[in-house]
Coordinates of C-alpha atoms in Angstrom, one line a residue:
X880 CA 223.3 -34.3 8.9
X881 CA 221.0 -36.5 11.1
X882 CA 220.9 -39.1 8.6
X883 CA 224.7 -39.2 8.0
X884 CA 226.9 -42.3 8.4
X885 CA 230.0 -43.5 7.8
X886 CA 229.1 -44.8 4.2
X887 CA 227.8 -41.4 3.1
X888 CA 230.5 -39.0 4.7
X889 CA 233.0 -41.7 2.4
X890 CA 230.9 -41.2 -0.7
X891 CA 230.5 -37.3 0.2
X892 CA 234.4 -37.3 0.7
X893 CA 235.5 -38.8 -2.6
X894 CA 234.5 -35.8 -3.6
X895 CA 236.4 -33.7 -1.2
X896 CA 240.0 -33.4 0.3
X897 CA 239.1 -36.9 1.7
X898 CA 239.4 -39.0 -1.3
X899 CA 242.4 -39.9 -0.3
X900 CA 241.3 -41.5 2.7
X901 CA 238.5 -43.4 1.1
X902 CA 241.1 -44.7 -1.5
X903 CA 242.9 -46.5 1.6
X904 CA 240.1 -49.3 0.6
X905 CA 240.7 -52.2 -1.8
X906 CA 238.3 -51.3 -4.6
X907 CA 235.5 -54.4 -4.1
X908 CA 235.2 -51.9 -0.8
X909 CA 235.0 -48.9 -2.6
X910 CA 232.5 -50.1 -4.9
X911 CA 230.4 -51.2 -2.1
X912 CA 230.3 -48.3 -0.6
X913 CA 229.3 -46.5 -4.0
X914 CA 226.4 -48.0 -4.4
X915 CA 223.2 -46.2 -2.1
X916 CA 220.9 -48.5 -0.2
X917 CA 217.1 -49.1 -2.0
X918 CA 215.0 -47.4 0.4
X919 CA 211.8 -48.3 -1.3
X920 CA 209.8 -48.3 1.8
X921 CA 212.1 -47.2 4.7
X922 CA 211.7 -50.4 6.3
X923 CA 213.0 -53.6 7.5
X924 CA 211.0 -55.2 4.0
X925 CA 213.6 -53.0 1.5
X926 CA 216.3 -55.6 2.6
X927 CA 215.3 -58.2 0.4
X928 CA 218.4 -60.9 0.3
X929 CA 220.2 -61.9 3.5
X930 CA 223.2 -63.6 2.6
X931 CA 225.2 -65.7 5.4
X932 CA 229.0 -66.7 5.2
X933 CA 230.0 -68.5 8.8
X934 CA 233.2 -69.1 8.7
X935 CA 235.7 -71.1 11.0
X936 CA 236.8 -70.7 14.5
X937 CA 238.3 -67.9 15.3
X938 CA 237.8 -65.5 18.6
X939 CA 236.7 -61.6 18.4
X940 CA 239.9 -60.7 20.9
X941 CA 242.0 -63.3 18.7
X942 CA 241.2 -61.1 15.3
X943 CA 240.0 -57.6 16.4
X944 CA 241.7 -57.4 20.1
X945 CA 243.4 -54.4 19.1
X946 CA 240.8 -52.9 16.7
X947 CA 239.9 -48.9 17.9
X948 CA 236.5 -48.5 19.2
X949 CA 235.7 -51.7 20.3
X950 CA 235.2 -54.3 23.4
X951 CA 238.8 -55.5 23.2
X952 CA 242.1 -55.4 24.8
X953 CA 241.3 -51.8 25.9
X954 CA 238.2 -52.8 28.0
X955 CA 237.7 -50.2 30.4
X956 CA 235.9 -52.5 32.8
X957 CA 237.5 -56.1 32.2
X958 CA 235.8 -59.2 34.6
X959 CA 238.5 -59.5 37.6
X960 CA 239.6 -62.8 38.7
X961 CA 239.3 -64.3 41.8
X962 CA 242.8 -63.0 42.5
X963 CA 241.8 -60.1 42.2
X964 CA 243.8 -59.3 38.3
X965 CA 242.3 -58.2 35.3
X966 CA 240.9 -61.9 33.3
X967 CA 243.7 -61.0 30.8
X968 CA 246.1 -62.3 33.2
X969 CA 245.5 -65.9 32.9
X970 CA 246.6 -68.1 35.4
X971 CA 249.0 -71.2 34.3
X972 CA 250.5 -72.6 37.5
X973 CA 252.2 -69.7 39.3
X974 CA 252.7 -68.0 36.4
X975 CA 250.2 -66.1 34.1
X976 CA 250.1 -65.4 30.1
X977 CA 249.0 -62.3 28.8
X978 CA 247.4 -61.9 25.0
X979 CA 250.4 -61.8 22.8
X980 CA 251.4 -61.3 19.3
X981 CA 253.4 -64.0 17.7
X982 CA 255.5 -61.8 15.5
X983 CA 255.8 -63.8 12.6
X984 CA 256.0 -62.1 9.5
X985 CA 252.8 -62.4 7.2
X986 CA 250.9 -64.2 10.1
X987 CA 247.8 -64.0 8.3
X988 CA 249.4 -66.0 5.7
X989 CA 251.1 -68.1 8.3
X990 CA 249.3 -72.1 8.8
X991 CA 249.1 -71.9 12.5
X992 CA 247.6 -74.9 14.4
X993 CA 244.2 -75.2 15.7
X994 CA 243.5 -75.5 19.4
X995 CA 241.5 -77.8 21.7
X996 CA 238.0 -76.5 21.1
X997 CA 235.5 -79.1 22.5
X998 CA 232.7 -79.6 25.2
X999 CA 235.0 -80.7 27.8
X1000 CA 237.8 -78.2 27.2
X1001 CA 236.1 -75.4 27.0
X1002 CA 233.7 -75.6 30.2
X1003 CA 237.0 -76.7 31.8
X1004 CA 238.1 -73.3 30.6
X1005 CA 234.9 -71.3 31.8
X1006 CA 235.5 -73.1 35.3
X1007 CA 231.5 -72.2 36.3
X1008 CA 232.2 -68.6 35.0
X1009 CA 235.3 -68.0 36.5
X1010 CA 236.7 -67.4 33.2
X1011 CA 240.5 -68.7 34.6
X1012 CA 241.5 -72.0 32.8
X1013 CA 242.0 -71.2 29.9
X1014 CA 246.0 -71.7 29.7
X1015 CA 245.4 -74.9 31.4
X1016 CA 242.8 -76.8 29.2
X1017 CA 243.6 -74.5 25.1
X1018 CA 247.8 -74.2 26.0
X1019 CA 249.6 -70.8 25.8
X1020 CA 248.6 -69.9 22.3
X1021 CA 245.0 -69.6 23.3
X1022 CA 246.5 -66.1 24.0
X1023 CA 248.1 -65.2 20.8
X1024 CA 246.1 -62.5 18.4
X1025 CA 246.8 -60.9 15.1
X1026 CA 246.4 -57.2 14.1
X1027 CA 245.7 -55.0 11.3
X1028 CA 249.2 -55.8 9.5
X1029 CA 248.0 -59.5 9.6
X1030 CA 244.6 -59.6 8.1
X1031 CA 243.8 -56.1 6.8
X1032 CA 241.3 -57.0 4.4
X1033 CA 238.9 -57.8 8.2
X1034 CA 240.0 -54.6 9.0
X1035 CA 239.1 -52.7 6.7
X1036 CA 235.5 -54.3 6.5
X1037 CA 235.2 -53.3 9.7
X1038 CA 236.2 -49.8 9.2
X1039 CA 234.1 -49.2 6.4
X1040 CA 231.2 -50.9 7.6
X1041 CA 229.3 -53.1 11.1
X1042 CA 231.2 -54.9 13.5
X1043 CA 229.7 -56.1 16.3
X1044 CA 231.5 -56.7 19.4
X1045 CA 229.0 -58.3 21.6
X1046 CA 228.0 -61.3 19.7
X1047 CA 228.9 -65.0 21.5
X1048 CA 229.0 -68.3 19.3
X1049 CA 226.0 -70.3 20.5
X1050 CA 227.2 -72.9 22.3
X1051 CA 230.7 -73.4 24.2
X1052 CA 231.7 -76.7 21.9
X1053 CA 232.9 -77.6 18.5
X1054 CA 231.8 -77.0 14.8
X1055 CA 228.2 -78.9 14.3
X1056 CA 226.8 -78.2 17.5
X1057 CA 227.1 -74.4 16.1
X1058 CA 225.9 -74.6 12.9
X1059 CA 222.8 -76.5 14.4
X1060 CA 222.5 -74.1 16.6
X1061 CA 222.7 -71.2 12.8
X1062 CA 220.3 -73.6 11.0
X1063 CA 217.6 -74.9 13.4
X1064 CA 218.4 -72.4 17.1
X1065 CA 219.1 -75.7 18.8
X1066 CA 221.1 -79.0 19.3
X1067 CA 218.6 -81.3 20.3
X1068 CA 218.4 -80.1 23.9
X1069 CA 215.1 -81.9 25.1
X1070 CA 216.5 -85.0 23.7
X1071 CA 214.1 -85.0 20.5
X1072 CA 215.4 -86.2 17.0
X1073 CA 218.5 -87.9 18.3
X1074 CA 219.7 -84.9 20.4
X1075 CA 221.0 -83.5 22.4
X1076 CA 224.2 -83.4 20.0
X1077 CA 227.5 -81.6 21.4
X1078 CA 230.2 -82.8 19.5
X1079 CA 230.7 -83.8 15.7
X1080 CA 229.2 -86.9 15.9
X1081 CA 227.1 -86.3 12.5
X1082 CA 224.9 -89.4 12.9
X1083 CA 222.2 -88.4 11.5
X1084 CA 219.3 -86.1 13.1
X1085 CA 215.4 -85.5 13.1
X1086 CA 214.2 -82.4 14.3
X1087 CA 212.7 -78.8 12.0
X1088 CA 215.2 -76.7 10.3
X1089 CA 215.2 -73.3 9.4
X1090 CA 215.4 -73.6 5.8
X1091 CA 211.9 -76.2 6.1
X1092 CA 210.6 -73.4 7.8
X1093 CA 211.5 -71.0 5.7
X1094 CA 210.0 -73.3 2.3
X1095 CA 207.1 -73.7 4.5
X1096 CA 206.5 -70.0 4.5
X1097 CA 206.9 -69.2 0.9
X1098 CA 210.6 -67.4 1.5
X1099 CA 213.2 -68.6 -1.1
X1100 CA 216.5 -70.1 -0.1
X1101 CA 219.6 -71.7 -0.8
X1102 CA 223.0 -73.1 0.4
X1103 CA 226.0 -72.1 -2.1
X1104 CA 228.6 -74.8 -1.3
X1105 CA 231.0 -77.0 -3.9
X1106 CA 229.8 -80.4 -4.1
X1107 CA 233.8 -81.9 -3.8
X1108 CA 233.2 -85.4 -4.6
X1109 CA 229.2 -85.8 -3.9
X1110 CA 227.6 -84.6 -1.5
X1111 CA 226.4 -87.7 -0.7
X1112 CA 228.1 -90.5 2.1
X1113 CA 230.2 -91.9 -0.4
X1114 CA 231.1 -88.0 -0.6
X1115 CA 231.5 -87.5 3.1
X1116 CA 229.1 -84.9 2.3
X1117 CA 231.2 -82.6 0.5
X1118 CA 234.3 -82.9 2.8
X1119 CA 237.3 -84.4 0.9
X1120 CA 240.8 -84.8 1.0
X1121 CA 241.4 -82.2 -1.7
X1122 CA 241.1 -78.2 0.7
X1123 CA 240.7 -76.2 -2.3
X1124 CA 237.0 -77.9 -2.9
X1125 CA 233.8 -79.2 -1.5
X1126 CA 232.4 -77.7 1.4
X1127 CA 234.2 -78.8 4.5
X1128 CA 231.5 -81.1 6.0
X1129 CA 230.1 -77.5 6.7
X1130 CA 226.4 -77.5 5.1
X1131 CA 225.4 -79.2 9.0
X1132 CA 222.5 -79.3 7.5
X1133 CA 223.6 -82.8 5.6
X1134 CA 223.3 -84.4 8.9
X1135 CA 219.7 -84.5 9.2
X1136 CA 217.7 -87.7 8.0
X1137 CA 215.3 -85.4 5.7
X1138 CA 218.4 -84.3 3.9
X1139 CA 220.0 -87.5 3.9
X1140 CA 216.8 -88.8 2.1
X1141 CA 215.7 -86.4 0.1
X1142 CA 215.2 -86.8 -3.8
X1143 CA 216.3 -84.3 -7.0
X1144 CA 213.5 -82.7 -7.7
X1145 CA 212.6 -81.8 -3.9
X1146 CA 213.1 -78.6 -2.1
X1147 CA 215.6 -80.5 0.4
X1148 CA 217.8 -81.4 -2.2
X1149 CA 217.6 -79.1 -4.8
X1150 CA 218.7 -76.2 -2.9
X1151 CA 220.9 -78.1 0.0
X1152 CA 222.9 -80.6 -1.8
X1153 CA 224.0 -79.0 -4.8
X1154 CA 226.4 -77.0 -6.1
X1155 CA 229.3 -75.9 -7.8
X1156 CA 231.5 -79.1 -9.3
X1157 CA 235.1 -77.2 -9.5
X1158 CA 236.6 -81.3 -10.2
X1159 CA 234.3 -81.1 -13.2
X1160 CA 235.5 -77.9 -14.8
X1161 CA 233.5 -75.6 -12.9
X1162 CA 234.4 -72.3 -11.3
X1163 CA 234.4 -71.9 -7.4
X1164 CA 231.6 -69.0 -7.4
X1165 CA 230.0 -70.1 -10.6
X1166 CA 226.7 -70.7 -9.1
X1167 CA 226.5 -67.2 -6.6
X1168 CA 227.6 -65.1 -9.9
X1169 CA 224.8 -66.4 -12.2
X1170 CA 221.9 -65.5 -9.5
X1171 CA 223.5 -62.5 -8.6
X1172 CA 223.5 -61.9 -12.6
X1173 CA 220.6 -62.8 -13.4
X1174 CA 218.6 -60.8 -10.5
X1175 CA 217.5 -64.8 -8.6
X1176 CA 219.5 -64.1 -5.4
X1177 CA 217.2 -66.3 -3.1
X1178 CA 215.7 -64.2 -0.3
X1179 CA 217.8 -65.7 1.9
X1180 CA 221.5 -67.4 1.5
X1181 CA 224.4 -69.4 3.4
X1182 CA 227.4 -69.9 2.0
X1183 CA 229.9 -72.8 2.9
X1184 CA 233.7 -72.3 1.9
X1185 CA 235.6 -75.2 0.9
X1186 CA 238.6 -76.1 3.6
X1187 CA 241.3 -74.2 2.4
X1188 CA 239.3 -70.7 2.4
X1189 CA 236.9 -71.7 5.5
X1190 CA 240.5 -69.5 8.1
X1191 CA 240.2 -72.3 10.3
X1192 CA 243.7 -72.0 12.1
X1193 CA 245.4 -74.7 10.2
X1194 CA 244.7 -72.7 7.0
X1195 CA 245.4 -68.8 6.6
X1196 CA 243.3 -66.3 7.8
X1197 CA 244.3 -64.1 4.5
X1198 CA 243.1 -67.3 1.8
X1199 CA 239.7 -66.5 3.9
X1200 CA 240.3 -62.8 3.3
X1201 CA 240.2 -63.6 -0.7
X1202 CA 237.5 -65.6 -0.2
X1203 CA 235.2 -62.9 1.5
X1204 CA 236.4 -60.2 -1.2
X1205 CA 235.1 -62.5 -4.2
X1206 CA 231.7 -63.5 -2.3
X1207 CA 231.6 -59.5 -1.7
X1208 CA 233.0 -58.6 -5.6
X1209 CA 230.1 -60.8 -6.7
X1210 CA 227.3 -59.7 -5.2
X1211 CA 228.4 -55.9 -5.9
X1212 CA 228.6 -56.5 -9.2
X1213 CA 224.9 -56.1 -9.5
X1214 CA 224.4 -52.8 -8.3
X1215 CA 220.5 -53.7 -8.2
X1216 CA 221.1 -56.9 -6.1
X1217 CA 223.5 -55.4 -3.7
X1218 CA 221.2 -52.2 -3.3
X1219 CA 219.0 -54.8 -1.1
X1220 CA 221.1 -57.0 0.3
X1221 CA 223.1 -57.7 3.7
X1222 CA 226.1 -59.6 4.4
X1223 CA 226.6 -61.3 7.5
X1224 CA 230.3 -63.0 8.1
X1225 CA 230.7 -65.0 11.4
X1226 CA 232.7 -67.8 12.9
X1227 CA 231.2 -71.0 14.1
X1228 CA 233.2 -70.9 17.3
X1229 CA 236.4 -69.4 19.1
X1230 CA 238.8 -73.0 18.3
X1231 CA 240.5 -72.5 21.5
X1232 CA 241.6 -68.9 21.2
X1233 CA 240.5 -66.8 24.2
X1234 CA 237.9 -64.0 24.6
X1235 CA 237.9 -62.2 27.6
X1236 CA 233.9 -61.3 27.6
X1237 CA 232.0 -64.2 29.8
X1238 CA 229.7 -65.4 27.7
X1239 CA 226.4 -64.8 29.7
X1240 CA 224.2 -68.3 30.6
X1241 CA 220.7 -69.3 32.6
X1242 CA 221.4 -70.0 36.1
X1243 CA 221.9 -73.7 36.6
X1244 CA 221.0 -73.3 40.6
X1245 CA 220.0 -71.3 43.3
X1246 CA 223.8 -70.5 43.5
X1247 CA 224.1 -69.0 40.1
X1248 CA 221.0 -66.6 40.7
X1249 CA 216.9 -67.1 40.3
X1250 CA 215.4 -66.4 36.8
X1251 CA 211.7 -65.6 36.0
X1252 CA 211.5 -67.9 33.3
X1253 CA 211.7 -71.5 32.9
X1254 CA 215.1 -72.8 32.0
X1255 CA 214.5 -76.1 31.2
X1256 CA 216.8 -77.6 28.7
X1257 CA 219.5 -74.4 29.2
X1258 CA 222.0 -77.1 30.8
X1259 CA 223.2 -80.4 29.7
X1260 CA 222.8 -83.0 33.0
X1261 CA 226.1 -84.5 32.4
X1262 CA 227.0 -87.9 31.4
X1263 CA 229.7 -90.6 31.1
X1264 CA 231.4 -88.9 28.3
X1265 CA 230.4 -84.7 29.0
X1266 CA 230.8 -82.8 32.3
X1267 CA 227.4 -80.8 33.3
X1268 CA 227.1 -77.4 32.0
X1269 CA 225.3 -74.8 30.6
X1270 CA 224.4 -75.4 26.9
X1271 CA 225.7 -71.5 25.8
X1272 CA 226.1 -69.0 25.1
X1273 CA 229.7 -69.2 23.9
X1274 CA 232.8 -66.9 23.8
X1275 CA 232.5 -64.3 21.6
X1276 CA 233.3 -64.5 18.0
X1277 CA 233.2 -61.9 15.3
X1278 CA 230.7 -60.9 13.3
X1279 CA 230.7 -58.3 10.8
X1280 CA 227.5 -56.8 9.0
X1281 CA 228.6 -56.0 4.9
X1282 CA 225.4 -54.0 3.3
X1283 CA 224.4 -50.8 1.5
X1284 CA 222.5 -50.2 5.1
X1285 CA 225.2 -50.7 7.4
X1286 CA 226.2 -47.7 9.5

């Protein structure tokens, strides 16, 4: 059984006395798991759609903490404060707060409020890597985490299928500075374009994107978003007042000039500022179900969820839950399509919920260490408005790998 994995010993087991066990899934899982990966070539090139959902601050230790077989509260080998405790004892004064549960019933239905999650605060957090002020600058519930009875629908993805337990946000700041960092691998650091950007400033910026790279080079793609009320500046760019539409102000990619400009009929705005129109009669997923349907998945795909389903904190984890199962229901309901496709599902950033992995960085100074290669533009200067620091990586958030090819 060299090649086994968890997805065959499930399918195997349907069969067997562990039916039962695979029947602990919801059935979108099940049926995921039913359908065998295309191995056309054994290679890399028999993936042929790579589908992106990045969703909305939330921590790894602040949703899978207490998930078996992973980096979390059961760390072995946790970084040890300067006093000489574990980093889950963090300092407040001369007390300390340890990771806690909140004990609400139904937490991942519960609004809970979002946290300071900023340049400032969260490099006053980091403290040059000592990893101890994070009580100080995010406030006690920086520490609170859910479990399995909260959100099982994560949990169960992650049972079934990747999670990985090592991945760190890019940068240790807000929303847009992320998602620049998911659509172009940068945030302006050389100051080209209007950079370097590390708020949500949103005024407008110059440099190459992936998906122009990406046209460039022949590889189809597309953003699958709601347009809300336009997605246009009289639209706010698809963020409105109504939750259960638009996209957020999530497609980042709305706050470059070439977007901002583009015409219908171009690449730019054909397949970035479009989409479903739910205030016009149309369906949420409309859009994702007729490509998946009719077999034009693009080769690759991001997906922006309106407000309401995006789990920042101030909106359910669990309406976030739905909204993964349908993306996931829709793109296994063509067996084909699915056969050859990954899901990824990540978080922008942590909001201010703690992590207790240090996010590694490049040496600032001869004091942090010597590095071998250049590091120019790994550390913002400092200014009137931001303290100096490194420009990432981030705390860790989670990221979980949905595909036929999963292990």
């Amino acid at each position: 059984m060299t090649r086994s994995n968890r997805r065959d010993f499930l399918r195997v087991a349907a069969g067997t006395a562990g039916a039962a066990a695979l029947n602990l899934f919801p059935p979108v899982i099940r049926d995921a798991l039913a359908i065998p990966a295309n191995r056309r070539t054994g290679t890399i090139r028999d993936i042929e759609h790579i589908v992106i959902l990045m969703q909305e601050n939330r921590s790894f230790d602040h949703y899978f903490g207490t998930l078996r077989g992973v980096r979390g509260f059961g760390d072995p080998r946790p970084l040890r404060l300067a006093n000489g405790k574990s980093v889950f004892h963090q300092p407040v004064g001369p007390a300390e707060v340890l990771p806690f549960h909140p004990g609400a019933d139904k937490l991942g239905l519960q609004f809970l409020q979002d946290l300071p999650h900023g340049w400032q605060d969260m490099h006053a957090a980091w403290n040059k890597g000592r990893y101890d002020q994070w009580v100080p600058n995010k406030g006690t519930t920086t520490m609170a985490y859910l479990k399995r009875d909260d959100i099982p629908f994560h949990y169960q993805l992650a049972d079934a299928f990747t999670i990985c337990d090592a991945y760190h946000c890019a940068i240790p700041s807000s929303t847009d500075p992320n998602r620049y960092y998911m659509w172009t691998g940068y945030v302006g650091n050389d100051g080209a374009g209007g950079g370097p950007v590390l708020g949500n400033e949103e005024k407008g910026y110059g440099w190459t994107t992936y998906p122009e790279v990406l046209e460039q080079a022949g590889v189809s793609w597309k953003i699958y978003q709601d347009v809300g009320t336009g997605l246009d500046a009289n639209g706010s760019w698809g963020w409105t007042q109504n939750p259960y539409i638009g996209n957020y102000g999530d497609n980042s990619l709305l706050y470059f000039n070439q977007y901002r400009t583009a015409l219908p009929g171009t690449p730019l705005y054909d397949k970035a500022r479009t989409g479903t129109n739910i205030s016009a009669g149309g369906t949420l997923f409309d859009v994702l179900q007729q490509d998946v349907k009719n077999g034009t998945l693009p080769q690759v795909s991001w997906i922006c969820a309106p407000e309401a389903y995006s789990e920042h904190p101030n909106w359910p984890a669990n309406y976030g839950a739905w909204y993964i199962e349908q993306v996931l229901q829709t793109l296994v309901s063509n067996p084909d399509v699915w056969s050859k496709t990954a899901l990824f599902i990540t978080y922008d950033e942590n909001d201010g919920f703690f992590d207790h992995v240090p996010p590694p960085f490049a040496p600032q100074s001869r004091d942090n260490g010597l590095s071998t290669v250049a590091t120019t533009n790994e550390a913002f200067p400092g200014d009137a408005s931001h303290m100096a620091g490194p420009y990432g990586l981030g705390p860790r958030v989670p990221m979980l790998v949905v595909s036929p090819w999963t292990k």
